Coordinates of C-alpha atoms in Angstrom, one line a residue:
Chain J
X19 CA 109.0 86.6 166.1
X20 CA 109.4 89.5 163.1
X21 CA 106.3 90.7 161.7
X22 CA 105.8 90.9 158.2
X23 CA 103.3 94.6 157.4
X24 CA 101.2 94.6 154.3
X25 CA 101.7 98.5 153.2
X26 CA 98.9 99.2 151.0
X27 CA 100.4 101.4 148.0
X28 CA 97.9 103.8 146.9
X29 CA 96.8 102.9 143.3
X30 CA 98.9 104.3 140.2
X31 CA 96.5 107.3 138.4
X32 CA 98.5 108.8 135.9
X33 CA 102.6 107.3 134.6
X34 CA 102.9 111.4 132.8
X35 CA 105.6 114.2 133.8
X36 CA 106.2 117.1 132.4
X37 CA 103.9 118.4 130.0
X38 CA 101.2 116.1 128.2
X39 CA 102.3 115.2 125.2
X40 CA 99.6 115.4 122.1
X41 CA 99.3 112.3 120.4
X42 CA 98.8 109.3 123.2
X43 CA 98.6 105.7 122.0
X44 CA 95.1 104.0 123.4
X45 CA 95.0 102.9 126.5
X46 CA 94.5 98.9 126.4
X47 CA 92.4 97.4 128.6
X48 CA 94.4 94.2 130.0
X49 CA 91.3 93.2 132.2
X50 CA 93.6 93.0 135.4
X51 CA 93.5 96.9 136.5
X52 CA 96.4 98.4 137.4
X53 CA 99.3 96.0 135.9
X54 CA 101.5 98.2 137.5
X55 CA 100.6 98.2 140.9
X56 CA 103.5 97.8 143.5
X57 CA 106.3 98.9 141.7
X58 CA 108.4 101.4 141.8
X59 CA 107.7 105.0 140.4
X60 CA 110.5 104.7 137.7
X61 CA 109.7 101.0 136.9
X62 CA 105.8 101.8 135.9
X63 CA 106.9 105.4 134.2
X64 CA 109.5 102.8 132.1
X65 CA 106.4 100.1 131.5
X66 CA 104.0 102.7 130.8
X67 CA 107.1 104.1 128.1
X68 CA 107.7 100.4 127.1
X69 CA 104.1 100.0 126.2
X70 CA 103.3 102.4 123.9
X71 CA 106.8 101.9 122.3
X72 CA 105.0 98.7 121.5
X73 CA 101.8 100.5 120.1
X74 CA 104.1 101.9 117.8
X75 CA 105.1 98.6 116.7
X76 CA 101.9 97.1 116.0
X77 CA 100.8 100.4 114.3
X78 CA 100.2 98.8 110.4
X79 CA 101.0 102.5 109.3
X80 CA 104.7 102.0 109.4
X81 CA 104.8 98.8 107.5
X82 CA 105.2 95.4 109.6
X83 CA 108.2 95.2 112.6
X84 CA 109.3 91.6 112.2
X85 CA 113.0 91.4 111.7
X86 CA 113.6 95.9 111.5
X87 CA 114.8 97.9 114.3
X88 CA 112.5 100.4 115.8
X89 CA 114.9 103.3 114.7
X90 CA 115.3 102.2 111.5
X91 CA 111.3 101.6 111.2
X92 CA 110.7 105.1 112.5
X93 CA 113.3 106.3 110.4
X94 CA 111.6 105.1 107.0
X95 CA 108.0 106.0 107.9
X96 CA 109.1 109.5 108.4
X97 CA 111.3 109.4 105.0
X98 CA 107.7 108.0 103.6
X99 CA 105.6 110.7 104.8
X100 CA 104.0 109.4 107.4
X101 CA 104.8 111.0 110.5
X102 CA 105.5 109.0 113.3
X103 CA 105.0 110.5 116.9
X104 CA 108.2 112.0 118.0
X105 CA 107.8 110.8 121.4
X106 CA 109.0 107.6 120.4
X107 CA 112.0 108.9 118.3
X108 CA 113.0 110.4 121.8
X109 CA 112.4 107.7 124.0
X110 CA 114.2 105.2 121.7
X111 CA 117.5 108.1 122.0
X112 CA 117.3 107.6 125.6
X113 CA 118.9 104.1 125.2
X114 CA 116.8 102.7 127.9
X115 CA 114.8 100.8 125.0
X116 CA 115.0 98.1 123.5
X117 CA 115.9 99.4 120.3
X118 CA 116.6 96.1 118.3
X119 CA 113.8 94.2 116.3
X120 CA 112.3 90.8 116.9
X121 CA 113.4 88.0 114.1
Chain W
X26 CA 162.5 103.5 58.0
X27 CA 159.2 102.6 58.9
X28 CA 156.5 105.4 57.9
X29 CA 154.3 105.8 61.0
X30 CA 150.7 106.9 60.4
X31 CA 149.4 109.2 62.0
X32 CA 148.4 108.2 65.9
X33 CA 145.4 107.1 66.4
X34 CA 143.5 107.7 69.6
X35 CA 140.6 105.4 71.3
X36 CA 137.7 107.9 72.1
X37 CA 137.0 108.2 75.9
X38 CA 133.8 108.2 77.5
X39 CA 133.1 110.0 81.2
X40 CA 131.8 107.0 83.2
X41 CA 130.3 107.9 86.2
X42 CA 129.0 104.8 88.5
X43 CA 125.1 105.3 89.6
X44 CA 124.9 101.3 91.2
X45 CA 125.4 101.8 94.4
X46 CA 122.1 101.3 95.5
X47 CA 122.4 97.5 94.9
X48 CA 125.5 97.4 96.9
X49 CA 124.6 95.2 99.6
X50 CA 127.0 96.1 103.1
X51 CA 126.4 93.9 106.1
X52 CA 124.0 91.2 105.2
X53 CA 120.9 90.2 107.2
X54 CA 118.9 87.4 106.1
X55 CA 116.3 87.4 109.7
X56 CA 113.8 89.9 107.9
X57 CA 110.0 88.9 105.6
X58 CA 109.6 90.0 102.6
X59 CA 106.5 91.6 103.6
X60 CA 108.8 94.5 104.7
X61 CA 109.9 95.2 100.6
X62 CA 106.8 95.1 99.3
X63 CA 105.9 97.7 102.3
X64 CA 108.6 99.5 100.5
X65 CA 108.0 99.4 98.0
X66 CA 104.4 100.9 97.8
X67 CA 105.9 103.9 99.9
X68 CA 107.9 105.0 97.3
X69 CA 105.6 104.5 94.2
X70 CA 102.8 105.8 96.4
X71 CA 103.1 109.9 95.8
X72 CA 104.2 109.5 91.7
X73 CA 101.5 107.1 91.6
X74 CA 98.5 109.4 92.7
X75 CA 99.6 112.4 90.8
X76 CA 100.1 109.6 87.5
X77 CA 96.5 108.7 88.0
X78 CA 94.9 112.6 88.0
X79 CA 97.2 113.3 85.2
X80 CA 95.6 110.7 83.3
X81 CA 92.5 110.4 84.4
X82 CA 91.5 114.8 84.4
X83 CA 88.3 113.8 84.4
X84 CA 88.6 113.0 88.4
X85 CA 88.3 115.1 91.4
X86 CA 91.3 115.1 93.8
X87 CA 89.3 113.9 96.8
X88 CA 87.8 110.4 94.7
X89 CA 92.1 109.2 95.4
X90 CA 92.0 107.3 98.5
X91 CA 94.4 107.4 100.7
X92 CA 94.2 103.5 101.7
X93 CA 92.6 100.9 100.1
X94 CA 90.0 100.6 103.7
X95 CA 88.3 103.9 102.3
X96 CA 86.7 102.9 99.2
X97 CA 83.2 103.4 99.8
X98 CA 80.7 100.9 97.3
X99 CA 79.2 102.0 94.6
X100 CA 81.5 105.5 94.0
X101 CA 83.8 105.4 92.0
X102 CA 87.8 106.3 93.8
X103 CA 91.1 105.8 92.7
X104 CA 93.0 103.3 94.8
X105 CA 97.2 103.0 94.7
X106 CA 98.0 98.9 95.9
X107 CA 100.3 96.5 95.0
X108 CA 99.1 93.3 92.3
X109 CA 98.9 90.3 93.4
X110 CA 97.9 87.6 90.9
X111 CA 96.6 84.4 92.3
X112 CA 98.3 81.3 89.6
X113 CA 97.5 78.3 90.6
X114 CA 100.0 77.2 88.0
X115 CA 103.0 78.8 89.8
X116 CA 105.1 76.7 92.2
X117 CA 104.6 77.6 95.8
X118 CA 105.9 76.3 98.1
X119 CA 103.3 75.2 100.4
X120 CA 102.0 73.2 97.7
X121 CA 105.4 71.5 97.5
X122 CA 105.6 70.5 101.1
X123 CA 102.3 69.4 101.4
X124 CA 103.0 67.2 98.1
X125 CA 106.0 66.1 99.7
X126 CA 106.8 66.2 103.1
X127 CA 110.0 66.2 104.2
X128 CA 111.4 64.6 101.3
X129 CA 111.4 67.8 99.9
X130 CA 114.4 68.3 97.1
X131 CA 116.6 71.6 99.0
X132 CA 116.9 73.6 95.7
X133 CA 113.8 74.4 93.7
X134 CA 114.5 74.5 89.6
X135 CA 116.2 78.3 88.5
X136 CA 114.2 77.8 85.9
X137 CA 110.7 77.3 85.5
X138 CA 109.5 74.6 84.1
X139 CA 106.2 75.5 82.9
X140 CA 104.7 79.1 82.0
X141 CA 102.5 80.1 84.9
X142 CA 99.2 81.5 82.6
X143 CA 96.4 80.0 83.2
X144 CA 92.5 81.3 82.8
X145 CA 91.7 80.8 86.1
X146 CA 94.3 83.5 87.6
X147 CA 92.6 86.3 89.5
X148 CA 94.1 90.0 89.9
X149 CA 93.7 91.0 93.7
X150 CA 94.5 94.8 94.7
X151 CA 96.4 94.7 98.3
X152 CA 97.7 97.8 100.7
X153 CA 98.5 97.7 104.5
X154 CA 94.9 97.9 104.8
X155 CA 93.7 95.7 103.3
X156 CA 92.9 93.5 100.0
X157 CA 90.4 93.4 96.6
X158 CA 89.5 91.6 94.3
X159 CA 89.5 93.4 90.8
X160 CA 86.7 92.5 88.2
X161 CA 87.8 93.9 85.1
X162 CA 84.6 95.8 84.0
X163 CA 83.0 95.6 80.1
X164 CA 83.4 98.8 79.3
X165 CA 87.5 99.5 80.9
X166 CA 88.6 101.9 79.1
X167 CA 91.8 100.2 76.6
X168 CA 94.7 100.3 78.2
X169 CA 97.2 101.6 75.0
X170 CA 100.2 100.7 76.7
X171 CA 100.1 97.9 78.0
X172 CA 98.6 94.7 78.2
X173 CA 96.4 93.3 81.0
X174 CA 98.6 90.2 80.5
X175 CA 100.9 91.4 81.3
X176 CA 99.3 92.3 84.8
X177 CA 101.4 90.5 87.2
X178 CA 102.8 90.4 91.3
X179 CA 104.7 92.6 92.5
X180 CA 103.4 95.6 90.5
X181 CA 102.0 98.7 91.7
X182 CA 99.3 100.4 90.6
X183 CA 96.5 102.7 90.8
X184 CA 93.2 101.2 90.0
X185 CA 90.4 103.7 89.0
X186 CA 86.5 101.7 89.7
X187 CA 83.5 100.8 91.7
X188 CA 83.6 99.0 95.0
X189 CA 80.8 96.6 94.2
X190 CA 78.6 94.8 97.0
X191 CA 79.7 91.4 96.4
X192 CA 83.2 92.9 97.9
X193 CA 85.1 92.6 95.0
X194 CA 86.6 96.5 93.0
X195 CA 85.4 96.6 89.4
X196 CA 88.3 98.1 87.2
X197 CA 87.2 101.0 84.8
X198 CA 91.2 101.8 83.9
X199 CA 94.6 100.8 85.5
X200 CA 97.6 103.2 85.7
X201 CA 101.0 102.8 86.1
X202 CA 103.6 105.5 86.5
X203 CA 104.0 105.4 83.1
X204 CA 106.9 108.0 82.6
X205 CA 109.8 109.2 85.1
X206 CA 112.2 112.3 85.1
X207 CA 114.8 111.7 82.8
X208 CA 118.3 112.9 83.7
X209 CA 119.7 115.7 81.1
X210 CA 122.3 114.4 79.2
X211 CA 124.8 116.6 77.3
X212 CA 125.4 114.3 74.5
X213 CA 128.7 114.6 72.7
X214 CA 128.8 115.7 68.9
X215 CA 131.7 112.5 67.7
X216 CA 130.7 109.1 67.2
X217 CA 131.1 106.9 70.2
X218 CA 130.3 103.1 70.1
X219 CA 129.7 100.9 73.3
X220 CA 130.1 97.0 73.3
X221 CA 127.2 95.2 75.3
X222 CA 128.3 91.5 75.1
X223 CA 126.7 88.4 77.4
X224 CA 127.1 84.8 77.9
X225 CA 130.7 84.6 76.9
X226 CA 130.1 81.4 78.3
X227 CA 133.9 80.1 79.3
X228 CA 134.8 76.7 80.2
X229 CA 132.4 74.7 77.8
X230 CA 134.4 72.4 75.7
X231 CA 131.3 71.9 73.5
X232 CA 132.3 75.9 72.1
X233 CA 135.3 76.9 69.8
X234 CA 137.6 78.8 71.9
X235 CA 138.2 80.6 68.7
X236 CA 135.2 83.0 68.6
X237 CA 135.7 83.9 72.0
X238 CA 139.7 84.9 70.7
X239 CA 138.3 86.6 67.2
X240 CA 135.8 89.1 69.8
X241 CA 138.5 89.8 71.8
X242 CA 141.0 90.7 69.0
X243 CA 137.8 93.2 67.7
X244 CA 137.3 94.7 70.9
X245 CA 140.9 95.3 71.4
X246 CA 141.2 97.0 67.9
X247 CA 143.0 94.5 65.1
X248 CA 140.3 92.9 63.4
X249 CA 138.9 95.1 61.1
X250 CA 140.8 96.8 58.2
X251 CA 139.8 100.4 59.3
X252 CA 141.9 102.1 63.0
X253 CA 140.1 105.0 63.0
X254 CA 136.3 102.5 62.7
X255 CA 137.9 100.3 65.6
X256 CA 138.8 103.1 68.3
X257 CA 135.9 104.6 68.1
X258 CA 134.8 101.9 70.4
X259 CA 134.9 103.8 74.1
X260 CA 133.6 100.8 76.5
X261 CA 132.8 97.7 76.8
X262 CA 130.0 95.9 79.0
X263 CA 130.1 92.3 79.5
X264 CA 127.2 91.5 81.3
X265 CA 126.9 88.3 83.1
X266 CA 127.4 84.7 82.2
X267 CA 130.4 84.5 81.6
X268 CA 131.6 81.3 82.8
X269 CA 129.1 78.5 81.9
X270 CA 127.2 77.0 84.2
X271 CA 128.8 74.4 86.6
X272 CA 128.2 70.8 86.3
X273 CA 127.9 69.5 89.1
X274 CA 123.7 68.8 88.8
X275 CA 123.2 72.2 91.1
X276 CA 120.6 73.5 88.2
X277 CA 118.2 70.1 88.8
X278 CA 118.4 70.6 92.5
X279 CA 121.1 68.0 93.8
X280 CA 123.2 68.8 95.7
X281 CA 127.1 67.8 95.2
X282 CA 127.0 63.8 95.3
X283 CA 130.1 62.9 98.0
X284 CA 130.8 65.5 100.5
X285 CA 134.9 64.5 100.9
X286 CA 137.3 67.2 99.7
X287 CA 137.6 67.6 95.8
X288 CA 141.4 66.5 94.6
X289 CA 143.9 68.6 92.8
X290 CA 142.3 67.9 89.4
X291 CA 139.5 68.5 90.3
X292 CA 140.0 71.6 91.6
X293 CA 141.9 72.8 88.9
X294 CA 139.1 71.3 86.5
X295 CA 136.7 73.6 88.3
X296 CA 138.5 77.2 88.2
X297 CA 139.5 76.5 85.0
X298 CA 136.3 78.4 83.7
X299 CA 137.5 81.3 85.3
X300 CA 140.9 81.4 84.9
X301 CA 140.0 81.7 81.2
X302 CA 137.6 84.6 81.6
X303 CA 140.6 86.4 83.6
X304 CA 142.4 85.7 80.5
X305 CA 139.9 87.4 78.2
X306 CA 139.3 90.1 80.5
X307 CA 143.1 91.0 80.6
X308 CA 143.1 91.1 76.9
X309 CA 140.5 93.3 77.0
X310 CA 141.2 95.3 79.7
X311 CA 144.4 96.4 78.4
X312 CA 143.0 97.7 75.9
X313 CA 139.6 99.7 77.0
X314 CA 137.7 99.8 79.6
X315 CA 135.4 97.7 80.6
X316 CA 132.4 97.2 82.6
X317 CA 131.9 93.2 84.1
X318 CA 128.3 92.3 85.7
X319 CA 127.9 89.2 86.8
X320 CA 125.2 86.7 85.5
X321 CA 122.7 84.2 86.8
X322 CA 126.1 81.5 86.1
X323 CA 128.6 83.5 87.4
X324 CA 130.3 82.6 90.9
X325 CA 128.6 85.5 93.0
X326 CA 125.9 85.4 95.2
X327 CA 122.5 83.6 94.0
X328 CA 119.8 86.5 95.2
X329 CA 119.0 90.0 93.4
X330 CA 121.0 92.4 93.4
X331 CA 124.3 90.2 92.8
X332 CA 126.7 91.9 93.9
X333 CA 130.5 92.6 92.1
X334 CA 132.9 89.6 91.4
X335 CA 135.3 89.6 94.3
X336 CA 138.5 90.4 93.0
X337 CA 140.2 87.5 94.0
X338 CA 138.2 85.6 91.6
X339 CA 139.3 87.5 88.2
X340 CA 143.0 88.1 89.6
X341 CA 144.9 89.6 86.8
X342 CA 142.6 91.3 85.0
X343 CA 141.7 93.3 89.0
X344 CA 145.0 95.0 88.5
X345 CA 143.9 96.9 85.4
X346 CA 142.3 100.5 86.8
X347 CA 140.0 99.7 83.7
X348 CA 138.0 97.3 84.8
X349 CA 134.9 98.4 86.6
X350 CA 133.4 95.5 88.6
X351 CA 129.7 96.0 89.4
X352 CA 126.8 94.6 90.1
X353 CA 123.9 93.4 88.7
X354 CA 121.4 95.2 88.0
X355 CA 123.8 97.9 87.1
X356 CA 123.7 101.9 86.2
X357 CA 125.7 103.9 85.1
X358 CA 126.5 107.2 82.4
X359 CA 128.7 107.0 80.1
X360 CA 129.4 110.0 77.8
X361 CA 126.5 111.2 79.4
X362 CA 123.7 108.5 79.0
X363 CA 122.6 106.9 81.7
X364 CA 122.6 102.8 81.0
X365 CA 120.7 100.8 83.1
X366 CA 120.9 96.9 82.3
X367 CA 120.6 93.3 84.4
X368 CA 122.1 90.4 83.1
X369 CA 118.5 89.1 82.1
X370 CA 116.7 86.9 85.3
X371 CA 114.2 89.9 85.5
X372 CA 113.1 89.4 82.2
X373 CA 113.2 85.6 82.0
X374 CA 111.0 85.6 85.1
X375 CA 108.8 87.8 84.1
X376 CA 108.3 85.5 80.5
X377 CA 107.3 82.5 82.8
X378 CA 104.4 84.4 83.9
X379 CA 102.5 85.6 80.7
X380 CA 100.8 83.6 78.2
X381 CA 103.2 81.6 75.6
X382 CA 104.9 82.4 72.2
X383 CA 105.5 80.3 69.9
X384 CA 107.6 81.9 67.1
X385 CA 110.6 83.6 67.7
X386 CA 109.6 86.8 66.2
X387 CA 107.2 86.7 68.7
X388 CA 108.8 85.9 71.3
X389 CA 111.8 88.6 71.0
X390 CA 108.4 90.8 70.8
X391 CA 107.6 89.6 73.5
X392 CA 110.7 90.0 75.4
X393 CA 110.8 93.8 74.2
X394 CA 107.2 94.0 75.2
X395 CA 108.3 92.7 78.7
X396 CA 111.3 95.5 79.1
X397 CA 108.9 98.3 78.3
X398 CA 106.5 97.0 80.8
X399 CA 109.3 97.7 83.7
X400 CA 109.9 100.8 82.2
X401 CA 106.0 101.9 82.5
X402 CA 105.7 100.6 85.7
X403 CA 108.6 101.7 87.2
X404 CA 110.4 98.4 88.7
X405 CA 113.1 96.5 87.4
X406 CA 112.1 93.1 88.9
X407 CA 108.5 93.6 89.8
X408 CA 108.4 89.8 90.1
X409 CA 110.8 90.2 93.0
X410 CA 110.8 88.3 96.0
X411 CA 108.0 86.3 94.9
X412 CA 109.5 84.1 92.1
X413 CA 113.0 86.5 91.8
X414 CA 115.0 85.7 94.5
X415 CA 116.5 88.4 95.8
X416 CA 117.5 89.8 99.1
X417 CA 115.2 91.2 102.3
X418 CA 115.4 94.1 101.9
X419 CA 114.3 95.7 105.1
X420 CA 114.0 100.0 104.5
X421 CA 114.5 100.0 101.0
X422 CA 113.9 98.8 97.3
X423 CA 116.3 99.3 95.2
X424 CA 115.0 98.2 91.8
X425 CA 112.2 101.1 91.7
X426 CA 113.3 103.0 89.1
X427 CA 112.9 107.1 90.0
X428 CA 114.4 107.8 86.8
X429 CA 114.0 106.6 83.1
X430 CA 117.5 105.6 81.8
X431 CA 118.5 106.8 78.6
X432 CA 119.1 102.9 77.3
X433 CA 117.2 99.9 79.3
X434 CA 118.7 96.6 78.7
X435 CA 118.5 92.6 79.9
X436 CA 121.3 90.8 78.9
X437 CA 121.4 86.6 78.1
X438 CA 118.3 86.8 75.6
X439 CA 118.1 84.4 72.6
X440 CA 117.8 87.1 70.2
X441 CA 118.6 90.7 69.5
X442 CA 116.0 93.2 69.6
X443 CA 115.3 96.4 70.3
X444 CA 113.1 99.3 70.0
X445 CA 112.6 102.9 71.3
X446 CA 110.0 104.0 74.2
X447 CA 108.7 107.4 74.0
X448 CA 106.2 109.2 76.4
X449 CA 106.3 113.3 75.9
X450 CA 109.8 114.5 76.0
X451 CA 111.6 111.9 77.5
X452 CA 112.7 108.3 75.4
X453 CA 114.4 105.1 76.4
X454 CA 115.8 102.4 73.7
X455 CA 115.9 99.1 74.9
X456 CA 117.5 96.6 73.6
X457 CA 118.2 92.5 74.3
X458 CA 121.4 92.1 73.9
X459 CA 121.4 87.7 72.4
X460 CA 123.9 85.4 75.0
X461 CA 127.2 85.2 72.9
X462 CA 127.5 81.3 73.5
X463 CA 124.3 80.9 72.0
X464 CA 124.4 82.9 68.9
X465 CA 128.0 84.3 68.6
X466 CA 126.4 88.4 68.2
X467 CA 127.5 91.1 70.4
X468 CA 125.6 94.4 70.1
X469 CA 127.3 98.0 69.9
X470 CA 125.3 101.0 70.5
X471 CA 126.6 104.7 68.8
X472 CA 126.3 106.8 71.9
X473 CA 125.6 110.0 70.1
X474 CA 121.9 108.6 68.8
X475 CA 121.8 105.4 71.2
X476 CA 121.1 103.1 67.4
X477 CA 121.8 99.8 68.2
X478 CA 123.5 97.2 65.2
X479 CA 124.8 93.6 65.8
X480 CA 128.4 92.3 65.3
X481 CA 128.0 89.0 64.2
X482 CA 131.5 86.4 64.5
X483 CA 131.3 83.6 62.3
X484 CA 134.2 81.2 61.3
X485 CA 134.0 79.0 58.0
X486 CA 136.9 76.5 58.0

């Protein structure tokens, strides 16, 4: 009979790789502890980046996000001098994240 | 042998189209209208802060708040935001739905049936961080260049006042953008005229076609006795409502009664107005360059900015390069003077917010005041998209004026009236162009002085 061994992974502390970026959105306490526990490191990072993009979406300084693409919203905020964070643009340019707005 | 007089050449004016920002490319209707207001506020915010500093020179820089939420109780501050006027008489889609439920009429009537102004109206100032109700203080400065009843929803203003403990904002003064830069013009030395016509209303059987024919002859230069005078006319602007309203009941909110395919005879009847218009435009275009703007009754899209007539609608006229099909609103420069104009929907809608006027003279004065107010507040159609249907723009608001034109007109108005709005070194000539089908009048503007005069066509049989 095969046995299934439970492998305990160490909980992740930081998701960041590379130099620390200056402006970071506040980390949201979900109350469920680390929700990315159990995922591979790459998926963890993807999830963290998605979280940053969602925080950008919800930020009222840059206007409503329904119906506008994220890149369009970033460029719009930039042209109005609202100084949106650069890491959002970089993340969107990698092409791995959702860029179209929700309706 | 017949003697040939000296050859008279029609005056030409340099023409440049500036209405590209009103063109809609691919249209998406998934956005909400909150985007429009966000864009409007951000486009005008910096300008308004400067205008407020200039108007209230005793202010310190730090009393201008970045956002409304920063205003403190008891301290005088200046806040920039969008006005919203709560008007109980203004039609509200939610109230309509609550009343009729699923049996609600599909189309709202195109023109407001009753005016919205009421004594109980309240003004609220909003920005991204919050909204606050305005209370006009007894000792507020008298607004010399605008009357308070002209403050309607959708205008971006800077308001100076104090936030009271009751949660209201006690207003000491309201500041519009006031003045915008004007492009420098190189004005021609000779007199040349531009004719603005609106409301031709082709296809209306009750209208005597002789009027339109006479107008055509005048524009071509055949009607007046003096040849040199005729050929000073350099450009014609046809500003909206060139065909009459379709008689299918859509203006009363009814859809076509039968959904069967309409037969050949009905098709011909339906196409008749456009054919008449095409014939007229061919006549004009063969002699003189012209601008064709769409209007409320024309077969173009309903939402503002209305797009140019499709070339297939006026096939013969489109063959002339002298026909420029432009949008509504439209901006272009003729002979160095910038013209900005609409087919009148923006003014008509703004009028619904104002108290009623009984006499025609007072009404035309009020319409001129509406145009002046649009210039001072820096926005062509402030009531869009609230009561004036407009496209849900997501990254810009093209109705925001970035600079003042030299001539600002609104067409299809009940009568002709004109004045000059000036502030410092800038001055703008504003004109209300009468509707031809109602008044048989067209407006001629001298390009050198921008002075208008009216040509009236009468037929006595």
